[in-house]
Amino acid sequence: MKIDVVIIGAGPGGYACAIRCSQVGLRTALVEEKKVGGVCLHWGCIPTKALYAATKLLHQAATAPEMGISFAPPAVDIPALAAWKDRVVETLAGGITTLLTKGGVAIYSSHAELEAPRRVRLATGETLEADRIVLATGSAPIEIPGFPFSDPAVWSSDDALALHEVPRRLVVIGGGVIGLELANIYRRLGSGVTVVELLPEILATLDLDRRTIAGLKRSLTAQGIRLLTGVKATGIARAKAPSDEVVVTTEGGEPLHADRVLVAVGRRPNSGGLGLDRVGLSPDRRGALAVDAGWRTAVDGIYAIGDLVAGPMLAHKATAEGVALADTFIGEPPTGFSAEEIPQAIFTDPEVASVGVSEKTAREQGIDILVGRFPYGALGKALGMREPDGFFQVVADAADHRVLGVQILGAEASDLIGEAAIAVRNRMSLESVAHTVHAHPTLPEGLQGAAEHALGRAIHTANR
Ligand code: NAI
């Protein structure tokens, strides 16, 4: 069958690209071998957020006596919690499938491989031909020596999110985004959690300032999560049968006894099994495909987006690329966004969110900057919510006051970063943020307060 666009992979990159392609009148096919919605919807962003919300409720109930409200100790029905999380996922998956179908996108449930530059072969035996092929196959958890995912004691993030059990002791290998989010969830479900991070600092691969990381570490430690940095997990030894216990051996630390070991040491682009060699494409050492500013690979008519190409492995980055790529297909200038404009949100409690450059990076780049901060403890809304911990930080160019970056550590940081993302993308000034009337009492007043502080005209906190 001859169509206009074939998209391989129906994650946030692929399905958004498909919807936009069909919107602009292109005959579009979307091929997915697992589930429409991809990792983000089924084994990533969405189930984590459902479990994050549920376990935050446990924490709020346990600490409510501070407000004069007491509950009986909560009982957690793990299968029921897992079923609720699955219902959230299925609702969204149904919505996406409806959007695709209504838009006229032809969905194929099959593995797909490139057969030739303009031809895709499906495992079902069908062949799709199109002048444009978009590769959006995402990424998969990295397996490390000594911790095979085939070992029932070793979990990938998929296993952790399946929520079949709550281990008494969980060792998390990797103090990155996935490791910390799941450490937080399992700690609140009752596991004793130890995080083992190879580098001297957690979240070291992100552009976050020391103060932000230090604040997060304080909160996670206070919740009983043990954070071991500068320690390499090297393998697993089995304790004596019939116990399920394993011992994680380390370099730079003590052996760690555990019932389950979650490996979250990063993800690798899914570039294998795609038939790349048949069309003359080869991924780099990390498995990523090189593309130009229009997401074109080295082969005419073949494009790649999302986790398969360079940049942060984030759903919203993949979606933005998918939509922008579809626009280029009809000759619209690409919407265009720089790496700095892509916000990042980490769903630990407290949350961490950032956009633009950190204070450290701005200084390293030799930019003369203004920095302003505002504490959650000075926000009436935050105190009423019992969320006094954390702060807003804004970094701006001292010459023209343009907002270069924002970091937020605290409640709802993931939602609050939206306003900051608008400011960074649109090159807005500190004055634009500071002089915008913000509703009171609300959390976004914190960003306004940080901008006022940077300008030396803070009203609700002391100026330096
Ligand atoms: P990551 O790269 O964020 O963190 C992995 C960590 O594991 C690194 O700090 C690394 O130093 C450490 N490590 C590697 N080998 C080790 C060993 N042998 N022993 C101890 N530590 C070791 O990767 P992660 O957390 O797996 O996430 C993968 C991707 O998914 C990231 O790019 C992340 O941005 C994305 N993601 C984003 C989310 C969000 O935005 N909320 C949520 C989940 C994932």
Coordinates of C-alpha atoms and ligand atoms in Angstrom, one line a residue:
M1 CA 0.0 0.0 0.0
K2 CA 1.3 3.5 -0.9
I3 CA 0.9 6.1 1.8
D4 CA 2.5 9.4 2.7
V5 CA 4.2 8.7 6.0
V6 CA 5.0 5.5 8.0
I7 CA 5.8 6.0 11.6
I8 CA 7.5 3.2 13.5
G9 CA 6.8 3.4 17.3
A10 CA 3.6 4.8 18.9
G11 CA 5.1 6.4 22.0
P12 CA 4.7 10.1 22.8
G13 CA 6.9 11.0 19.8
G14 CA 5.4 8.7 17.2
Y15 CA 1.7 9.0 18.1
A16 CA 1.9 12.8 18.3
C17 CA 3.7 12.9 14.9
A18 CA 0.9 10.6 13.5
I19 CA -1.9 12.8 14.8
R20 CA -0.3 16.0 13.4
C21 CA 0.5 14.3 10.1
S22 CA -3.2 13.2 9.7
Q23 CA -4.3 16.7 10.7
V24 CA -2.4 18.2 7.9
G25 CA -3.9 15.8 5.4
L26 CA -1.1 13.2 5.0
R27 CA -2.1 9.5 4.7
T28 CA -0.4 8.1 7.8
A29 CA 0.4 4.7 9.1
L30 CA 1.6 4.0 12.6
V31 CA 3.2 0.7 13.5
E32 CA 3.6 -0.4 17.1
E33 CA 4.7 -3.8 18.3
K34 CA 3.7 -3.4 21.9
K35 CA 1.1 -0.9 23.1
V36 CA 0.0 2.4 21.6
G37 CA 1.2 5.1 24.1
G38 CA 4.6 3.5 24.5
V39 CA 6.8 3.4 27.6
C40 CA 5.7 6.7 28.9
L41 CA 2.1 5.7 29.1
H42 CA 2.4 2.1 30.0
W43 CA 5.7 1.6 31.9
G44 CA 6.9 5.1 32.7
C45 CA 5.6 8.6 33.3
I46 CA 1.9 7.8 33.8
P47 CA 2.0 4.7 36.1
T48 CA 4.7 6.4 38.2
K49 CA 2.6 9.5 38.6
A50 CA -0.4 7.4 39.7
L51 CA 1.7 5.6 42.3
Y52 CA 3.4 8.9 43.3
A53 CA -0.1 10.4 44.0
A54 CA -1.3 7.3 45.9
T55 CA 1.8 7.1 48.1
K56 CA 1.8 10.8 48.8
L57 CA -1.6 10.3 50.2
L58 CA -0.2 7.7 52.6
H59 CA 2.4 10.2 53.7
Q60 CA -0.2 13.0 54.1
A61 CA -2.5 10.7 56.2
A62 CA 0.4 9.7 58.4
T63 CA 1.4 13.3 59.1
A64 CA -2.1 14.7 59.3
P65 CA -2.2 14.7 63.2
E66 CA -0.1 17.9 62.9
M67 CA -3.3 19.5 61.5
G68 CA -5.4 18.0 64.2
I69 CA -6.8 15.2 61.9
S70 CA -6.0 11.6 62.6
F71 CA -6.7 8.5 60.5
A72 CA -6.4 4.9 61.5
P73 CA -3.1 3.5 60.0
P74 CA -3.9 3.0 56.3
A75 CA -4.2 -0.5 54.9
V76 CA -2.7 -0.8 51.4
D77 CA -4.2 -3.4 49.1
I78 CA -1.4 -3.8 46.6
P79 CA -3.4 -5.7 43.9
A80 CA -6.2 -3.0 44.1
L81 CA -3.6 -0.2 43.9
A82 CA -2.0 -1.8 40.9
A83 CA -5.4 -2.2 39.3
W84 CA -6.3 1.4 39.9
K85 CA -2.9 2.5 38.3
D86 CA -3.7 0.2 35.3
R87 CA -7.1 1.8 34.9
V88 CA -5.5 5.3 34.7
V89 CA -3.2 4.0 32.0
E90 CA -5.9 2.2 30.1
T91 CA -8.2 5.3 30.1
L92 CA -5.4 7.4 28.5
A93 CA -4.5 4.6 26.1
G94 CA -8.1 4.4 25.0
G95 CA -8.1 8.2 24.4
I96 CA -5.0 8.1 22.3
T97 CA -6.3 5.2 20.1
T98 CA -9.6 7.1 19.6
L99 CA -7.7 10.3 18.5
L100 CA -5.6 8.3 16.1
T101 CA -8.5 6.4 14.6
K102 CA -10.7 9.5 14.3
G103 CA -7.9 11.2 12.6
G104 CA -7.7 8.5 10.0
V105 CA -4.3 7.1 11.1
A106 CA -4.0 3.4 10.1
I107 CA -2.6 1.6 13.2
Y108 CA -0.7 -1.7 12.6
S109 CA 0.1 -4.0 15.6
S110 CA 3.4 -5.5 14.5
H111 CA 7.1 -5.3 14.6
A112 CA 8.4 -3.3 11.7
E113 CA 11.8 -3.2 9.9
L114 CA 13.2 -1.1 7.2
E115 CA 13.5 -3.1 4.0
A116 CA 14.6 -0.3 1.7
P117 CA 14.8 3.5 2.0
R118 CA 11.1 3.9 1.2
R119 CA 9.8 0.5 2.3
V120 CA 8.9 -1.0 5.7
R121 CA 8.2 -4.6 6.2
L122 CA 5.9 -5.8 9.0
A123 CA 6.2 -9.0 10.9
T124 CA 2.6 -9.7 9.7
G125 CA 4.0 -10.1 6.2
E126 CA 2.6 -6.7 5.0
T127 CA 4.7 -4.1 3.3
L128 CA 4.2 -0.3 3.6
E129 CA 5.6 2.1 1.1
A130 CA 6.0 5.8 1.8
D131 CA 8.3 8.7 0.8
R132 CA 8.7 9.5 4.5
I133 CA 9.5 7.1 7.2
V134 CA 9.8 8.3 10.8
L135 CA 11.7 6.2 13.4
A136 CA 10.3 6.8 16.9
T137 CA 11.2 3.5 18.6
G138 CA 12.2 5.0 22.0
S139 CA 14.6 3.4 24.5
A140 CA 14.9 0.5 26.9
P141 CA 16.5 0.1 30.3
I142 CA 20.2 -0.6 30.3
E143 CA 21.3 -3.9 31.8
I144 CA 24.6 -4.0 33.6
P145 CA 27.0 -6.9 34.2
G146 CA 26.2 -8.8 37.3
F147 CA 22.5 -7.8 37.4
P148 CA 20.6 -9.7 34.6
F149 CA 16.9 -8.7 34.3
S150 CA 16.3 -12.5 33.9
D151 CA 17.1 -12.9 37.6
P152 CA 13.8 -12.7 39.6
A153 CA 15.5 -10.7 42.3
V154 CA 16.6 -8.0 39.7
W155 CA 14.0 -5.5 38.7
S156 CA 13.9 -3.1 35.8
S157 CA 11.7 -0.1 36.1
D158 CA 9.0 -2.1 34.3
D159 CA 9.0 -4.7 37.0
A160 CA 8.9 -2.1 39.8
L161 CA 5.9 -0.4 38.1
A162 CA 4.1 -3.7 37.7
L163 CA 3.7 -3.5 41.5
H164 CA 3.4 -7.2 42.2
E165 CA 4.9 -6.9 45.7
V166 CA 6.5 -4.6 48.2
P167 CA 9.9 -5.9 49.1
R168 CA 11.1 -5.5 52.7
R169 CA 14.4 -4.2 51.6
L170 CA 15.0 -2.7 48.1
V171 CA 18.4 -1.7 46.8
V172 CA 18.2 0.8 43.9
I173 CA 21.2 1.0 41.7
G174 CA 21.4 4.4 40.1
G175 CA 20.6 7.7 41.8
G176 CA 19.2 9.2 38.6
V177 CA 15.6 10.2 37.8
I178 CA 14.1 6.8 37.7
G179 CA 16.0 5.4 40.7
L180 CA 14.9 8.3 42.9
E181 CA 11.3 8.4 41.8
L182 CA 10.9 4.7 42.5
A183 CA 12.9 4.9 45.7
N184 CA 10.4 7.5 47.0
I185 CA 7.4 5.4 46.0
Y186 CA 8.6 2.1 47.5
R187 CA 9.8 3.8 50.7
R188 CA 6.3 5.1 51.2
L189 CA 4.8 1.7 50.5
G190 CA 7.0 0.5 53.4
S191 CA 10.2 -0.8 51.9
G192 CA 13.6 -0.1 53.5
V193 CA 15.3 1.6 50.5
T194 CA 19.0 2.1 49.8
V195 CA 20.1 4.0 46.7
V196 CA 23.6 3.2 45.3
E197 CA 25.0 5.9 43.0
L198 CA 28.3 5.5 41.2
L199 CA 29.0 9.2 40.8
P200 CA 29.9 11.5 43.7
E201 CA 26.4 13.1 43.5
I202 CA 22.8 12.0 42.8
L203 CA 21.2 13.4 39.6
A204 CA 24.7 14.3 38.5
T205 CA 23.8 14.0 34.8
L206 CA 21.3 16.9 35.1
D207 CA 22.0 20.6 35.1
L208 CA 21.0 21.3 38.7
D209 CA 22.6 23.5 41.3
R210 CA 24.2 22.1 44.4
R211 CA 21.7 23.8 46.6
T212 CA 18.8 22.1 44.8
I213 CA 20.4 18.7 45.1
A214 CA 21.3 19.2 48.7
G215 CA 17.7 20.2 49.6
L216 CA 16.3 17.1 47.8
K217 CA 18.9 14.9 49.6
R218 CA 17.9 16.3 53.0
S219 CA 14.2 15.5 52.4
L220 CA 14.8 12.0 51.0
T221 CA 17.1 11.1 53.8
A222 CA 14.6 12.5 56.4
Q223 CA 12.0 10.1 54.8
G224 CA 14.4 7.2 55.6
I225 CA 15.9 6.7 52.2
R226 CA 19.6 5.8 52.4
L227 CA 21.7 7.5 49.7
L228 CA 25.1 6.1 49.0
T229 CA 27.2 8.1 46.5
G230 CA 30.5 7.2 45.0
V231 CA 29.7 3.5 45.3
K232 CA 29.6 1.1 42.4
A233 CA 27.3 -1.9 42.5
T234 CA 29.3 -4.8 41.1
G235 CA 27.1 -8.0 41.4
I236 CA 24.8 -10.2 43.4
A237 CA 25.5 -13.0 45.7
R238 CA 22.8 -15.3 47.0
A239 CA 22.2 -15.8 50.7
K240 CA 21.5 -19.3 51.8
A241 CA 18.3 -21.1 50.6
P242 CA 15.4 -21.1 51.4
S243 CA 15.8 -17.3 51.9
D244 CA 15.0 -15.0 49.0
E245 CA 17.6 -12.6 50.2
V246 CA 20.4 -11.4 48.0
V247 CA 23.6 -9.5 48.8
V248 CA 24.6 -6.7 46.4
T249 CA 28.4 -6.4 46.3
T250 CA 29.9 -3.0 45.8
E251 CA 33.1 -1.2 45.2
G252 CA 33.6 1.7 47.6
G253 CA 30.9 0.6 50.0
E254 CA 29.7 -2.3 52.2
P255 CA 27.7 -5.4 50.9
L256 CA 24.0 -4.6 50.9
H257 CA 21.4 -7.1 51.9
A258 CA 18.2 -6.9 49.8
D259 CA 15.0 -8.7 48.8
R260 CA 14.9 -7.0 45.4
V261 CA 17.4 -4.9 43.4
L262 CA 16.1 -2.3 41.1
V263 CA 18.5 -1.4 38.3
A264 CA 18.0 2.1 37.0
V265 CA 21.3 3.1 35.4
G266 CA 20.0 4.8 32.3
R267 CA 18.3 3.9 29.1
R268 CA 19.5 2.9 25.6
P269 CA 17.9 3.9 22.3
N270 CA 16.0 1.1 20.6
S271 CA 17.9 1.1 17.4
G272 CA 18.5 -2.7 17.1
G273 CA 16.2 -4.9 15.0
L274 CA 15.1 -2.0 12.8
G275 CA 16.9 -3.0 9.6
L276 CA 19.1 0.1 9.7
D277 CA 22.0 -1.7 8.0
R278 CA 19.7 -2.5 5.1
V279 CA 19.4 1.2 4.3
G280 CA 22.9 2.1 5.1
L281 CA 22.3 3.7 8.5
S282 CA 24.3 2.9 11.6
P283 CA 23.8 4.2 15.2
D284 CA 26.5 5.6 17.3
R285 CA 28.2 3.7 20.3
R286 CA 25.2 4.6 22.5
G287 CA 22.7 3.3 20.0
A288 CA 21.5 6.8 19.0
L289 CA 20.9 7.9 15.4
A290 CA 22.4 11.1 14.1
V291 CA 19.9 13.6 12.7
D292 CA 20.1 17.2 11.4
A293 CA 18.0 20.1 12.7
G294 CA 15.0 18.8 10.7
W295 CA 15.3 15.3 12.2
R296 CA 16.6 13.9 8.9
T297 CA 18.9 10.9 9.1
A298 CA 21.7 10.4 6.6
V299 CA 19.2 8.6 4.3
D300 CA 16.8 10.8 2.3
G301 CA 13.2 10.3 3.5
I302 CA 14.1 8.6 6.8
Y303 CA 13.7 10.7 10.0
A304 CA 14.3 9.9 13.6
I305 CA 12.9 11.6 16.8
G306 CA 12.6 11.1 20.6
D307 CA 14.8 8.9 22.7
L308 CA 16.3 7.5 19.5
V309 CA 18.2 10.7 18.9
A310 CA 20.4 13.0 21.0
G311 CA 19.0 15.1 23.8
P312 CA 17.2 14.4 27.1
M313 CA 15.1 11.2 27.0
L314 CA 11.9 13.0 27.9
A315 CA 8.3 12.3 26.6
H316 CA 7.6 16.0 26.0
K317 CA 10.8 16.5 24.0
A318 CA 9.7 13.5 21.8
T319 CA 6.2 15.0 21.4
A320 CA 7.6 18.4 20.5
E321 CA 9.9 16.8 17.9
G322 CA 7.1 14.7 16.4
V323 CA 4.8 17.6 15.9
A324 CA 7.5 19.9 14.6
L325 CA 8.6 17.2 12.1
A326 CA 5.1 16.7 10.8
D327 CA 4.9 20.5 10.2
T328 CA 8.0 20.4 8.1
F329 CA 6.4 17.7 5.9
I330 CA 3.9 20.3 4.7
G331 CA 6.5 23.0 4.3
E332 CA 5.8 24.9 7.6
P333 CA 8.9 26.2 9.1
P334 CA 9.8 24.0 12.1
T335 CA 8.5 25.4 15.4
G336 CA 12.0 25.1 16.6
F337 CA 13.1 24.9 20.2
S338 CA 16.5 24.8 21.9
A339 CA 17.7 22.2 24.4
E340 CA 17.5 24.9 27.2
E341 CA 13.8 25.4 26.6
I342 CA 12.9 21.8 27.4
P343 CA 11.7 21.6 31.0
Q344 CA 12.5 18.7 33.3
A345 CA 10.4 17.5 36.2
I346 CA 11.4 14.9 38.7
F347 CA 8.6 13.4 40.7
T348 CA 10.2 12.8 44.0
D349 CA 8.6 14.4 47.1
P350 CA 9.6 17.2 47.1
E351 CA 9.5 17.6 43.4
V352 CA 12.4 19.1 41.4
A353 CA 11.8 21.0 38.2
S354 CA 14.0 23.1 36.0
V355 CA 14.2 24.9 32.7
G356 CA 17.1 26.8 31.1
V357 CA 20.5 26.9 32.6
S358 CA 21.6 26.5 36.2
E359 CA 23.4 29.2 38.1
K360 CA 26.6 27.0 37.9
T361 CA 26.4 26.6 34.1
A362 CA 25.7 30.3 33.6
R363 CA 28.8 31.2 35.6
E364 CA 30.9 28.6 33.8
Q365 CA 29.8 30.2 30.6
G366 CA 31.1 33.5 31.9
I367 CA 27.7 35.2 31.9
D368 CA 27.3 38.0 34.4
I369 CA 24.1 37.0 36.1
L370 CA 21.5 38.1 38.7
V371 CA 20.1 35.3 40.9
G372 CA 16.9 35.6 43.0
R373 CA 15.4 33.1 45.4
F374 CA 12.1 32.7 47.2
P375 CA 11.4 30.1 49.9
Y376 CA 8.2 28.0 50.0
G377 CA 8.2 28.8 53.7
A378 CA 7.2 32.4 52.9
L379 CA 4.2 31.4 50.7
G380 CA 0.9 31.4 52.6
K381 CA -0.5 28.8 50.2
A382 CA 2.4 26.5 50.8
L383 CA 2.1 26.7 54.6
G384 CA -1.6 26.0 54.4
M385 CA -0.8 23.0 52.3
R386 CA 1.8 21.8 54.9
E387 CA 4.4 22.2 52.2
P388 CA 6.9 24.6 53.6
D389 CA 10.1 23.0 52.2
G390 CA 11.9 24.1 49.1
F391 CA 12.6 27.2 47.1
F392 CA 12.3 28.9 43.7
Q393 CA 15.4 30.1 42.0
V394 CA 15.7 32.4 39.0
V395 CA 18.8 33.1 37.0
A396 CA 18.9 36.1 34.6
D397 CA 21.4 37.9 32.4
A398 CA 22.6 40.9 34.4
A399 CA 22.9 43.0 31.2
D400 CA 19.3 42.7 29.9
H401 CA 17.5 40.9 32.8
R402 CA 16.5 38.1 30.4
V403 CA 15.5 35.0 32.4
L404 CA 18.0 32.3 31.6
G405 CA 16.9 29.5 33.9
V406 CA 14.7 28.5 36.8
Q407 CA 14.9 25.7 39.3
I408 CA 12.1 24.8 41.7
L409 CA 12.4 22.4 44.6
G410 CA 9.2 21.8 46.4
A411 CA 5.5 20.9 46.1
E412 CA 4.0 21.0 42.6
A413 CA 7.3 22.1 41.1
S414 CA 6.4 20.0 38.0
D415 CA 3.3 22.2 37.4
L416 CA 5.0 25.5 38.4
I417 CA 7.8 25.1 35.9
G418 CA 5.3 25.8 33.1
E419 CA 5.3 29.5 33.7
A420 CA 9.1 29.5 33.8
A421 CA 9.3 27.6 30.5
I422 CA 7.2 30.3 28.9
A423 CA 9.6 33.0 30.3
V424 CA 12.7 31.2 29.1
R425 CA 11.4 30.3 25.6
N426 CA 10.1 33.8 25.0
R427 CA 13.2 35.5 26.3
M428 CA 11.2 37.4 28.9
S429 CA 12.8 39.6 31.5
L430 CA 12.8 39.5 35.3
E431 CA 10.5 42.5 35.1
S432 CA 7.9 40.6 33.0
V433 CA 7.7 38.0 35.7
A434 CA 7.9 40.3 38.6
H435 CA 5.3 42.8 37.3
T436 CA 2.8 40.2 36.3
V437 CA 0.0 40.3 38.8
H438 CA -0.1 36.8 40.3
A439 CA -3.2 35.6 42.2
H440 CA -2.8 35.4 46.0
P441 CA -2.4 33.1 47.7
T442 CA -0.9 30.7 45.2
L443 CA 2.3 28.8 44.7
P444 CA 3.3 30.7 41.5
E445 CA 3.8 33.8 43.6
G446 CA 7.1 32.1 44.5
L447 CA 8.4 32.6 41.0
Q448 CA 7.3 36.2 41.1
G449 CA 9.0 36.6 44.5
A450 CA 12.2 35.1 43.1
A451 CA 12.2 37.5 40.2
E452 CA 11.6 40.5 42.5
H453 CA 14.4 39.2 44.7
A454 CA 16.8 39.1 41.7
L455 CA 15.9 42.7 41.0
G456 CA 16.6 43.7 44.6
R457 CA 12.9 44.7 45.2
A458 CA 11.5 41.7 47.1
I459 CA 8.4 42.5 49.1
H460 CA 7.8 39.2 50.9
T461 CA 11.3 38.2 51.7
A462 CA 14.5 40.0 52.8
N463 CA 16.6 41.6 50.0
R464 CA 20.3 40.9 50.3
Ligands
NAI1 P1 20.0 8.5 34.6 O1 21.0 8.6 33.6 O2 19.1 9.6 35.0 O3 20.6 7.9 36.0 C1 21.3 6.7 36.0 C2 22.3 6.8 37.2 O4 22.9 5.5 37.4 C3 23.5 7.7 36.9 O5 23.6 8.7 37.9 C4 24.7 6.8 36.9 O6 25.9 7.4 37.4 C5 24.3 5.6 37.8 N1 25.0 4.3 37.6 C6 25.4 3.8 36.4 N2 26.0 2.5 36.7 C7 26.0 2.3 38.0 C8 26.5 1.3 38.9 N3 27.0 0.2 38.4 N4 26.3 1.4 40.2 C9 25.7 2.6 40.7 N5 25.2 3.6 40.0 C10 25.4 3.5 38.6 O7 19.0 7.2 34.1 P2 17.6 6.7 34.6 O8 17.3 7.2 35.9 O9 17.6 5.3 34.3 O10 16.6 7.4 33.6 C11 16.8 7.2 32.2 C12 16.2 8.3 31.4 O11 14.8 8.4 31.6 C13 16.8 9.6 31.8 O12 17.3 10.2 30.6 C14 15.6 10.4 32.3 O13 15.7 11.8 31.9 C15 14.4 9.7 31.8 N6 13.3 9.8 32.7 C16 12.8 11.0 33.0 C17 11.8 11.1 34.0 C18 11.3 12.5 34.3 O14 11.5 13.4 33.6 N7 10.5 12.6 35.4 C19 11.3 10.0 34.7 C20 11.9 8.8 34.3 C21 12.9 8.7 33.4

